[in-house]
Amino acid sequence: KQEVTQIPAALSVPEGENLVLNCSFTDSAIYNLQWFRQDPGKGLTSLLLIQSSQREQTSGRLNASLDKSSGRSTLYIAASQPGDSATYLCAVRNTGGFKTIFGAGTRLFVKA
Amino acid sequence: DVKVTQSSRYLVKRTGEKVFLECVQDMDHENMFWYRQDPGLGLRLIYFSYDVKMKEKGDIPEGYSVSREKKERFSLILESASTNQTSMYLCASSTGLGQPQHFGDGTRLSIL
């Protein structure tokens, strides 16, 4: 059974710092992995999706990497800003199914 | 941009009532999903639909049913609401299972 873990559960950094959020999964037979952002009381906003054949994806200040063999993905945020404060979730879709398994998220706070 | 619209942001109902949560997407997506999100439990899939009138049970379908009469609309029905169904409900859609899921803003449902 696929399990997705995100560490740390919460992170506080000063503005301008580069940071890395971690996501690990137990079953490497994945179809893709998606990173989301969630603001308090809101839905999820898709940030990046990495297909199983890809190693990384980039969008602006965000870079997501995928290492299937070790069951890890990282989300790198460059030059963090207070507006980046949110909860970041990773989600894995396994091959051969329709379900997406979500991590519990990392709550990020960027201090001005 | 994909737009997924959930009919209510906040809803308060009484135990035993039949409750309808509506979700509409404007991008002709085949796949639609209903999740609930609870503190400490993360996102859990209730139901998934891959076409009009087609549905699959997710991880926690008990006490819920769904309806997809038109491609753009996916309804979640609480047959007889109970207090343990108080939660944040999130709808999502995607073009294919390998494609990003796009979420609505969520409905925070309270059952009194």
mmCIF file of N, CA and C in Angstrom, chain B:
data_model
loop_
_atom_site.group_PDB
_atom_site.id
_atom_site.type_symbol
_atom_site.label_atom_id
_atom_site.label_comp_id
_atom_site.label_asym_id
_atom_site.label_seq_id
_atom_site.Cartn_x
_atom_site.Cartn_y
_atom_site.Cartn_z
ATOM 1 N N ASP B 1 -7.334 29.157 -18.272
ATOM 2 C CA ASP B 1 -7.152 28.446 -17.003
ATOM 3 C C ASP B 1 -8.373 27.583 -16.705
ATOM 4 N N VAL B 2 -8.099 26.429 -16.105
ATOM 5 C CA VAL B 2 -9.179 25.545 -15.698
ATOM 6 C C VAL B 2 -9.933 26.170 -14.538
ATOM 7 N N LYS B 3 -11.245 26.090 -14.592
ATOM 8 C CA LYS B 3 -12.053 26.613 -13.512
ATOM 9 C C LYS B 3 -12.924 25.487 -12.977
ATOM 10 N N VAL B 4 -12.737 25.183 -11.689
ATOM 11 C CA VAL B 4 -13.583 24.211 -11.009
ATOM 12 C C VAL B 4 -14.352 24.981 -9.945
ATOM 13 N N THR B 5 -15.658 24.963 -10.055
ATOM 14 C CA THR B 5 -16.495 25.773 -9.171
ATOM 15 C C THR B 5 -17.338 24.882 -8.279
ATOM 16 N N GLN B 6 -17.229 25.115 -6.984
ATOM 17 C CA GLN B 6 -18.080 24.421 -6.026
ATOM 18 C C GLN B 6 -19.155 25.397 -5.566
ATOM 19 N N SER B 7 -20.368 24.911 -5.491
ATOM 20 C CA SER B 7 -21.524 25.799 -5.376
ATOM 21 C C SER B 7 -21.536 26.603 -4.083
ATOM 22 N N SER B 8 -21.013 26.038 -2.995
ATOM 23 C CA SER B 8 -21.053 26.751 -1.720
ATOM 24 C C SER B 8 -19.685 26.727 -1.076
ATOM 25 N N ARG B 9 -19.266 27.824 -0.455
ATOM 26 C CA ARG B 9 -18.026 27.823 0.325
ATOM 27 C C ARG B 9 -18.272 27.308 1.732
ATOM 28 N N TYR B 10 -19.431 27.676 2.294
ATOM 29 C CA TYR B 10 -19.790 27.239 3.636
ATOM 30 C C TYR B 10 -21.242 26.751 3.619
ATOM 31 N N LEU B 11 -21.473 25.681 4.386
ATOM 32 C CA LEU B 11 -22.809 25.105 4.421
ATOM 33 C C LEU B 11 -23.037 24.536 5.813
ATOM 34 N N VAL B 12 -24.217 24.811 6.365
ATOM 35 C CA VAL B 12 -24.574 24.267 7.667
ATOM 36 C C VAL B 12 -25.881 23.505 7.511
ATOM 37 N N LYS B 13 -25.870 22.242 7.917
ATOM 38 C CA LYS B 13 -27.052 21.389 7.792
ATOM 39 C C LYS B 13 -27.282 20.651 9.107
ATOM 40 N N ARG B 14 -28.430 20.021 9.201
ATOM 41 C CA ARG B 14 -28.770 19.273 10.414
ATOM 42 C C ARG B 14 -28.662 17.771 10.164
ATOM 43 N N THR B 15 -28.430 17.030 11.234
ATOM 44 C CA THR B 15 -28.334 15.573 11.111
ATOM 45 C C THR B 15 -29.623 15.019 10.517
ATOM 46 N N GLY B 16 -29.442 14.025 9.650
ATOM 47 C CA GLY B 16 -30.568 13.393 9.007
ATOM 48 C C GLY B 16 -30.989 14.027 7.695
ATOM 49 N N GLU B 17 -30.522 15.242 7.436
ATOM 50 C CA GLU B 17 -30.881 15.898 6.174
ATOM 51 C C GLU B 17 -30.158 15.245 4.995
ATOM 52 N N LYS B 18 -30.757 15.355 3.835
ATOM 53 C CA LYS B 18 -30.097 14.958 2.600
ATOM 54 C C LYS B 18 -29.393 16.196 2.060
ATOM 55 N N VAL B 19 -28.089 16.069 1.820
ATOM 56 C CA VAL B 19 -27.277 17.224 1.454
ATOM 57 C C VAL B 19 -26.672 17.011 0.070
ATOM 58 N N PHE B 20 -26.732 18.050 -0.741
ATOM 59 C CA PHE B 20 -26.169 18.004 -2.084
ATOM 60 C C PHE B 20 -25.017 18.999 -2.186
ATOM 61 N N LEU B 21 -23.852 18.520 -2.606
ATOM 62 C CA LEU B 21 -22.728 19.400 -2.913
ATOM 63 C C LEU B 21 -22.483 19.322 -4.415
ATOM 64 N N GLU B 22 -22.419 20.510 -5.034
ATOM 65 C CA GLU B 22 -22.306 20.559 -6.490
ATOM 66 C C GLU B 22 -20.928 21.032 -6.923
ATOM 67 N N CYS B 23 -20.465 20.485 -8.032
ATOM 68 C CA CYS B 23 -19.164 20.861 -8.584
ATOM 69 C C CYS B 23 -19.303 20.935 -10.106
ATOM 70 N N VAL B 24 -18.805 22.023 -10.672
ATOM 71 C CA VAL B 24 -18.847 22.218 -12.121
ATOM 72 C C VAL B 24 -17.465 22.598 -12.623
ATOM 73 N N GLN B 25 -17.044 21.957 -13.712
ATOM 74 C CA GLN B 25 -15.770 22.336 -14.353
ATOM 75 C C GLN B 25 -16.041 22.758 -15.781
ATOM 76 N N ASP B 26 -15.185 23.676 -16.265
ATOM 77 C CA ASP B 26 -15.466 24.302 -17.550
ATOM 78 C C ASP B 26 -14.491 23.878 -18.646
ATOM 79 N N MET B 27 -13.746 22.790 -18.445
ATOM 80 C CA MET B 27 -12.710 22.424 -19.415
ATOM 81 C C MET B 27 -12.959 21.077 -20.069
ATOM 82 N N ASP B 28 -14.185 20.579 -20.010
ATOM 83 C CA ASP B 28 -14.518 19.343 -20.713
ATOM 84 C C ASP B 28 -13.666 18.152 -20.231
ATOM 85 N N HIS B 29 -13.315 18.165 -18.946
ATOM 86 C CA HIS B 29 -12.499 17.084 -18.397
ATOM 87 C C HIS B 29 -13.319 15.816 -18.221
ATOM 88 N N GLU B 30 -12.677 14.674 -18.538
ATOM 89 C CA GLU B 30 -13.376 13.397 -18.375
ATOM 90 C C GLU B 30 -13.485 12.996 -16.900
ATOM 91 N N ASN B 31 -12.413 13.249 -16.158
ATOM 92 C CA ASN B 31 -12.318 12.740 -14.785
ATOM 93 C C ASN B 31 -12.703 13.795 -13.763
ATOM 94 N N MET B 32 -13.505 13.381 -12.799
ATOM 95 C CA MET B 32 -13.842 14.266 -11.688
ATOM 96 C C MET B 32 -13.782 13.469 -10.389
ATOM 97 N N PHE B 33 -13.436 14.176 -9.323
ATOM 98 C CA PHE B 33 -13.166 13.532 -8.035
ATOM 99 C C PHE B 33 -13.845 14.308 -6.908
ATOM 100 N N TRP B 34 -14.231 13.585 -5.878
ATOM 101 C CA TRP B 34 -14.640 14.197 -4.616
ATOM 102 C C TRP B 34 -13.751 13.675 -3.503
ATOM 103 N N TYR B 35 -13.163 14.621 -2.745
ATOM 104 C CA TYR B 35 -12.335 14.308 -1.586
ATOM 105 C C TYR B 35 -12.926 14.992 -0.355
ATOM 106 N N ARG B 36 -12.561 14.437 0.810
ATOM 107 C CA ARG B 36 -12.758 15.205 2.026
ATOM 108 C C ARG B 36 -11.406 15.363 2.709
ATOM 109 N N GLN B 37 -11.250 16.503 3.405
ATOM 110 C CA GLN B 37 -9.985 16.814 4.044
ATOM 111 C C GLN B 37 -10.231 17.087 5.509
ATOM 112 N N ASP B 38 -9.566 16.326 6.352
ATOM 113 C CA ASP B 38 -9.718 16.461 7.795
ATOM 114 C C ASP B 38 -8.359 16.599 8.450
ATOM 115 N N PRO B 39 -8.251 17.425 9.487
ATOM 116 C CA PRO B 39 -6.964 17.584 10.183
ATOM 117 C C PRO B 39 -6.433 16.240 10.661
ATOM 118 N N GLY B 40 -5.165 15.992 10.376
ATOM 119 C CA GLY B 40 -4.538 14.751 10.807
ATOM 120 C C GLY B 40 -4.796 13.561 9.907
ATOM 121 N N LEU B 41 -5.767 13.674 9.005
ATOM 122 C CA LEU B 41 -6.098 12.557 8.102
ATOM 123 C C LEU B 41 -5.792 12.888 6.647
ATOM 124 N N GLY B 42 -5.554 14.153 6.361
ATOM 125 C CA GLY B 42 -5.227 14.547 4.995
ATOM 126 C C GLY B 42 -6.430 14.448 4.069
ATOM 127 N N LEU B 43 -6.138 14.347 2.773
ATOM 128 C CA LEU B 43 -7.188 14.206 1.762
ATOM 129 C C LEU B 43 -7.500 12.737 1.535
ATOM 130 N N ARG B 44 -8.789 12.428 1.531
ATOM 131 C CA ARG B 44 -9.205 11.051 1.270
ATOM 132 C C ARG B 44 -10.237 11.061 0.151
ATOM 133 N N LEU B 45 -10.100 10.127 -0.778
ATOM 134 C CA LEU B 45 -10.978 10.066 -1.935
ATOM 135 C C LEU B 45 -12.303 9.412 -1.570
ATOM 136 N N ILE B 46 -13.401 10.096 -1.907
ATOM 137 C CA ILE B 46 -14.725 9.553 -1.638
ATOM 138 C C ILE B 46 -15.225 8.805 -2.875
ATOM 139 N N TYR B 47 -15.262 9.511 -4.003
ATOM 140 C CA TYR B 47 -15.715 8.922 -5.257
ATOM 141 C C TYR B 47 -14.952 9.544 -6.419
ATOM 142 N N PHE B 48 -14.905 8.800 -7.490
ATOM 143 C CA PHE B 48 -14.255 9.213 -8.727
ATOM 144 C C PHE B 48 -15.212 8.899 -9.886
ATOM 145 N N SER B 49 -15.237 9.786 -10.882
ATOM 146 C CA SER B 49 -16.034 9.525 -12.081
ATOM 147 C C SER B 49 -15.159 9.726 -13.306
ATOM 148 N N TYR B 50 -15.191 8.777 -14.226
ATOM 149 C CA TYR B 50 -14.350 8.863 -15.419
ATOM 150 C C TYR B 50 -15.161 9.160 -16.682
ATOM 151 N N ASP B 51 -16.472 9.296 -16.533
ATOM 152 C CA ASP B 51 -17.309 9.634 -17.683
ATOM 153 C C ASP B 51 -18.724 9.875 -17.159
ATOM 154 N N VAL B 52 -19.563 10.376 -18.032
ATOM 155 C CA VAL B 52 -20.956 10.587 -17.627
ATOM 156 C C VAL B 52 -21.562 9.259 -17.175
ATOM 157 N N LYS B 53 -22.240 9.294 -16.049
ATOM 158 C CA LYS B 53 -22.918 8.146 -15.444
ATOM 159 C C LYS B 53 -21.971 7.045 -14.980
ATOM 160 N N MET B 54 -20.659 7.266 -15.049
ATOM 161 C CA MET B 54 -19.695 6.252 -14.608
ATOM 162 C C MET B 54 -19.040 6.724 -13.316
ATOM 163 N N LYS B 55 -18.870 5.811 -12.371
ATOM 164 C CA LYS B 55 -18.297 6.174 -11.087
ATOM 165 C C LYS B 55 -17.558 4.981 -10.504
ATOM 166 N N GLU B 56 -16.629 5.312 -9.614
ATOM 167 C CA GLU B 56 -15.888 4.300 -8.872
ATOM 168 C C GLU B 56 -15.824 4.742 -7.420
ATOM 169 N N LYS B 57 -15.921 3.813 -6.504
ATOM 170 C CA LYS B 57 -15.781 4.139 -5.092
ATOM 171 C C LYS B 57 -14.325 4.424 -4.781
ATOM 172 N N GLY B 58 -14.149 5.403 -3.912
ATOM 173 C CA GLY B 58 -12.822 5.688 -3.418
ATOM 174 C C GLY B 58 -12.560 4.949 -2.118
ATOM 175 N N ASP B 59 -11.835 5.608 -1.223
ATOM 176 C CA ASP B 59 -11.463 4.963 0.037
ATOM 177 C C ASP B 59 -12.542 5.037 1.110
ATOM 178 N N ILE B 60 -13.410 6.051 1.040
ATOM 179 C CA ILE B 60 -14.394 6.251 2.107
ATOM 180 C C ILE B 60 -15.773 6.572 1.524
ATOM 181 N N PRO B 61 -16.390 5.669 0.747
ATOM 182 C CA PRO B 61 -17.671 5.993 0.107
ATOM 183 C C PRO B 61 -18.894 5.849 1.010
ATOM 184 N N GLU B 62 -18.710 5.246 2.184
ATOM 185 C CA GLU B 62 -19.872 4.955 3.027
ATOM 186 C C GLU B 62 -20.575 6.237 3.441
ATOM 187 N N GLY B 63 -21.883 6.254 3.279
ATOM 188 C CA GLY B 63 -22.680 7.420 3.650
ATOM 189 C C GLY B 63 -22.805 8.463 2.553
ATOM 190 N N TYR B 64 -22.150 8.206 1.425
ATOM 191 C CA TYR B 64 -22.162 9.146 0.299
ATOM 192 C C TYR B 64 -22.626 8.445 -0.975
ATOM 193 N N SER B 65 -23.168 9.232 -1.881
ATOM 194 C CA SER B 65 -23.387 8.773 -3.242
ATOM 195 C C SER B 65 -23.041 9.934 -4.166
ATOM 196 N N VAL B 66 -22.965 9.645 -5.463
ATOM 197 C CA VAL B 66 -22.617 10.682 -6.421
ATOM 198 C C VAL B 66 -23.519 10.577 -7.635
ATOM 199 N N SER B 67 -23.517 11.678 -8.386
ATOM 200 C CA SER B 67 -24.301 11.725 -9.622
ATOM 201 C C SER B 67 -23.520 12.497 -10.659
ATOM 202 N N ARG B 68 -23.433 11.922 -11.874
ATOM 203 C CA ARG B 68 -22.803 12.642 -12.975
ATOM 204 C C ARG B 68 -23.669 12.437 -14.222
ATOM 205 N N GLU B 69 -24.644 13.342 -14.362
ATOM 206 C CA GLU B 69 -25.577 13.286 -15.479
ATOM 207 C C GLU B 69 -25.044 14.042 -16.690
ATOM 208 N N LYS B 70 -24.207 15.039 -16.436
ATOM 209 C CA LYS B 70 -23.569 15.805 -17.502
ATOM 210 C C LYS B 70 -22.068 15.824 -17.257
ATOM 211 N N LYS B 71 -21.301 15.939 -18.325
ATOM 212 C CA LYS B 71 -19.851 15.827 -18.207
ATOM 213 C C LYS B 71 -19.267 16.889 -17.288
ATOM 214 N N GLU B 72 -19.841 18.086 -17.297
ATOM 215 C CA GLU B 72 -19.235 19.172 -16.547
ATOM 216 C C GLU B 72 -19.630 19.199 -15.071
ATOM 217 N N ARG B 73 -20.575 18.388 -14.678
ATOM 218 C CA ARG B 73 -21.119 18.505 -13.313
ATOM 219 C C ARG B 73 -21.023 17.176 -12.572
ATOM 220 N N PHE B 74 -20.509 17.260 -11.337
ATOM 221 C CA PHE B 74 -20.358 16.064 -10.493
ATOM 222 C C PHE B 74 -20.883 16.421 -9.119
ATOM 223 N N SER B 75 -21.926 15.722 -8.698
ATOM 224 C CA SER B 75 -22.590 16.043 -7.439
ATOM 225 C C SER B 75 -22.265 14.989 -6.391
ATOM 226 N N LEU B 76 -22.052 15.446 -5.186
ATOM 227 C CA LEU B 76 -21.854 14.560 -4.036
ATOM 228 C C LEU B 76 -23.090 14.658 -3.163
ATOM 229 N N ILE B 77 -23.628 13.507 -2.766
ATOM 230 C CA ILE B 77 -24.866 13.478 -1.995
ATOM 231 C C ILE B 77 -24.609 12.771 -0.670
ATOM 232 N N LEU B 78 -24.961 13.442 0.406
ATOM 233 C CA LEU B 78 -24.961 12.827 1.721
ATOM 234 C C LEU B 78 -26.390 12.380 1.971
ATOM 235 N N GLU B 79 -26.609 11.077 1.968
ATOM 236 C CA GLU B 79 -27.973 10.550 1.999
ATOM 237 C C GLU B 79 -28.709 10.932 3.287
ATOM 238 N N SER B 80 -28.032 10.836 4.404
ATOM 239 C CA SER B 80 -28.607 11.207 5.698
ATOM 240 C C SER B 80 -27.451 11.734 6.540
ATOM 241 N N ALA B 81 -27.302 13.044 6.532
ATOM 242 C CA ALA B 81 -26.099 13.656 7.106
ATOM 243 C C ALA B 81 -25.919 13.292 8.581
ATOM 244 N N SER B 82 -24.653 13.059 8.929
ATOM 245 C CA SER B 82 -24.324 12.788 10.325
ATOM 246 C C SER B 82 -23.178 13.721 10.741
ATOM 247 N N THR B 83 -23.026 13.895 12.048
ATOM 248 C CA THR B 83 -22.032 14.850 12.545
ATOM 249 C C THR B 83 -20.611 14.474 12.118
ATOM 250 N N ASN B 84 -20.346 13.193 11.932
ATOM 251 C CA ASN B 84 -18.991 12.797 11.518
ATOM 252 C C ASN B 84 -18.700 13.094 10.049
ATOM 253 N N GLN B 85 -19.668 13.678 9.369
ATOM 254 C CA GLN B 85 -19.444 14.128 7.996
ATOM 255 C C GLN B 85 -19.128 15.621 7.931
ATOM 256 N N THR B 86 -19.020 16.236 9.086
ATOM 257 C CA THR B 86 -18.521 17.607 9.140
ATOM 258 C C THR B 86 -17.079 17.610 8.656
ATOM 259 N N SER B 87 -16.815 18.397 7.610
ATOM 260 C CA SER B 87 -15.491 18.345 6.996
ATOM 261 C C SER B 87 -15.378 19.402 5.914
ATOM 262 N N MET B 88 -14.176 19.481 5.338
ATOM 263 C CA MET B 88 -13.939 20.268 4.141
ATOM 264 C C MET B 88 -14.037 19.311 2.960
ATOM 265 N N TYR B 89 -14.894 19.648 1.982
ATOM 266 C CA TYR B 89 -15.068 18.797 0.816
ATOM 267 C C TYR B 89 -14.462 19.497 -0.401
ATOM 268 N N LEU B 90 -13.638 18.745 -1.112
ATOM 269 C CA LEU B 90 -12.927 19.303 -2.267
ATOM 270 C C LEU B 90 -13.259 18.507 -3.521
ATOM 271 N N CYS B 91 -13.564 19.223 -4.583
ATOM 272 C CA CYS B 91 -13.820 18.621 -5.886
ATOM 273 C C CYS B 91 -12.625 18.896 -6.783
ATOM 274 N N ALA B 92 -12.311 17.953 -7.655
ATOM 275 C CA ALA B 92 -11.195 18.132 -8.591
ATOM 276 C C ALA B 92 -11.556 17.529 -9.932
ATOM 277 N N SER B 93 -10.854 17.975 -10.977
ATOM 278 C CA SER B 93 -11.052 17.388 -12.299
ATOM 279 C C SER B 93 -9.713 17.282 -13.013
ATOM 280 N N SER B 94 -9.664 16.383 -14.013
ATOM 281 C CA SER B 94 -8.461 16.256 -14.844
ATOM 282 C C SER B 94 -8.873 15.703 -16.198
ATOM 283 N N THR B 95 -8.029 15.978 -17.206
ATOM 284 C CA THR B 95 -8.320 15.470 -18.548
ATOM 285 C C THR B 95 -8.087 13.968 -18.613
ATOM 286 N N GLY B 96 -7.060 13.510 -17.979
ATOM 287 C CA GLY B 96 -6.727 12.093 -17.963
ATOM 288 C C GLY B 96 -6.048 11.792 -16.655
ATOM 289 N N LEU B 97 -5.929 10.514 -16.333
ATOM 290 C CA LEU B 97 -5.370 10.164 -15.024
ATOM 291 C C LEU B 97 -3.886 10.518 -14.929
ATOM 292 N N GLY B 98 -3.221 10.725 -16.053
ATOM 293 C CA GLY B 98 -1.830 11.135 -16.025
ATOM 294 C C GLY B 98 -1.636 12.631 -16.044
ATOM 295 N N GLN B 99 -2.717 13.355 -15.998
ATOM 296 C CA GLN B 99 -2.667 14.810 -16.098
ATOM 297 C C GLN B 99 -2.954 15.468 -14.744
ATOM 298 N N PRO B 100 -2.577 16.741 -14.598
ATOM 299 C CA PRO B 100 -2.764 17.400 -13.302
ATOM 300 C C PRO B 100 -4.222 17.438 -12.883
ATOM 301 N N GLN B 101 -4.456 17.315 -11.588
ATOM 302 C CA GLN B 101 -5.780 17.523 -11.043
ATOM 303 C C GLN B 101 -5.921 19.001 -10.681
ATOM 304 N N HIS B 102 -7.089 19.550 -11.007
ATOM 305 C CA HIS B 102 -7.386 20.940 -10.697
ATOM 306 C C HIS B 102 -8.525 20.972 -9.694
ATOM 307 N N PHE B 103 -8.336 21.732 -8.639
ATOM 308 C CA PHE B 103 -9.273 21.720 -7.522
ATOM 309 C C PHE B 103 -10.135 22.972 -7.469
ATOM 310 N N GLY B 104 -11.330 22.794 -6.910
ATOM 311 C CA GLY B 104 -12.161 23.927 -6.549
ATOM 312 C C GLY B 104 -11.728 24.499 -5.208
ATOM 313 N N ASP B 105 -12.417 25.538 -4.756
ATOM 314 C CA ASP B 105 -12.056 26.208 -3.508
ATOM 315 C C ASP B 105 -12.533 25.485 -2.259
ATOM 316 N N GLY B 106 -13.337 24.452 -2.453
ATOM 317 C CA GLY B 106 -13.781 23.665 -1.308
ATOM 318 C C GLY B 106 -15.094 24.149 -0.722
ATOM 319 N N THR B 107 -15.792 23.230 -0.073
ATOM 320 C CA THR B 107 -17.000 23.539 0.691
ATOM 321 C C THR B 107 -16.772 23.075 2.113
ATOM 322 N N ARG B 108 -16.850 24.020 3.050
ATOM 323 C CA ARG B 108 -16.725 23.643 4.454
ATOM 324 C C ARG B 108 -18.132 23.349 4.962
ATOM 325 N N LEU B 109 -18.382 22.085 5.230
ATOM 326 C CA LEU B 109 -19.709 21.604 5.627
ATOM 327 C C LEU B 109 -19.736 21.303 7.112
ATOM 328 N N SER B 110 -20.708 21.867 7.783
ATOM 329 C CA SER B 110 -20.918 21.582 9.212
ATOM 330 C C SER B 110 -22.265 20.913 9.363
ATOM 331 N N ILE B 111 -22.277 19.783 10.057
ATOM 332 C CA ILE B 111 -23.517 19.065 10.341
ATOM 333 C C ILE B 111 -23.786 19.192 11.839
ATOM 334 N N LEU B 112 -24.912 19.794 12.171
ATOM 335 C CA LEU B 112 -25.221 20.050 13.585
ATOM 336 C C LEU B 112 -26.235 19.038 14.129
#
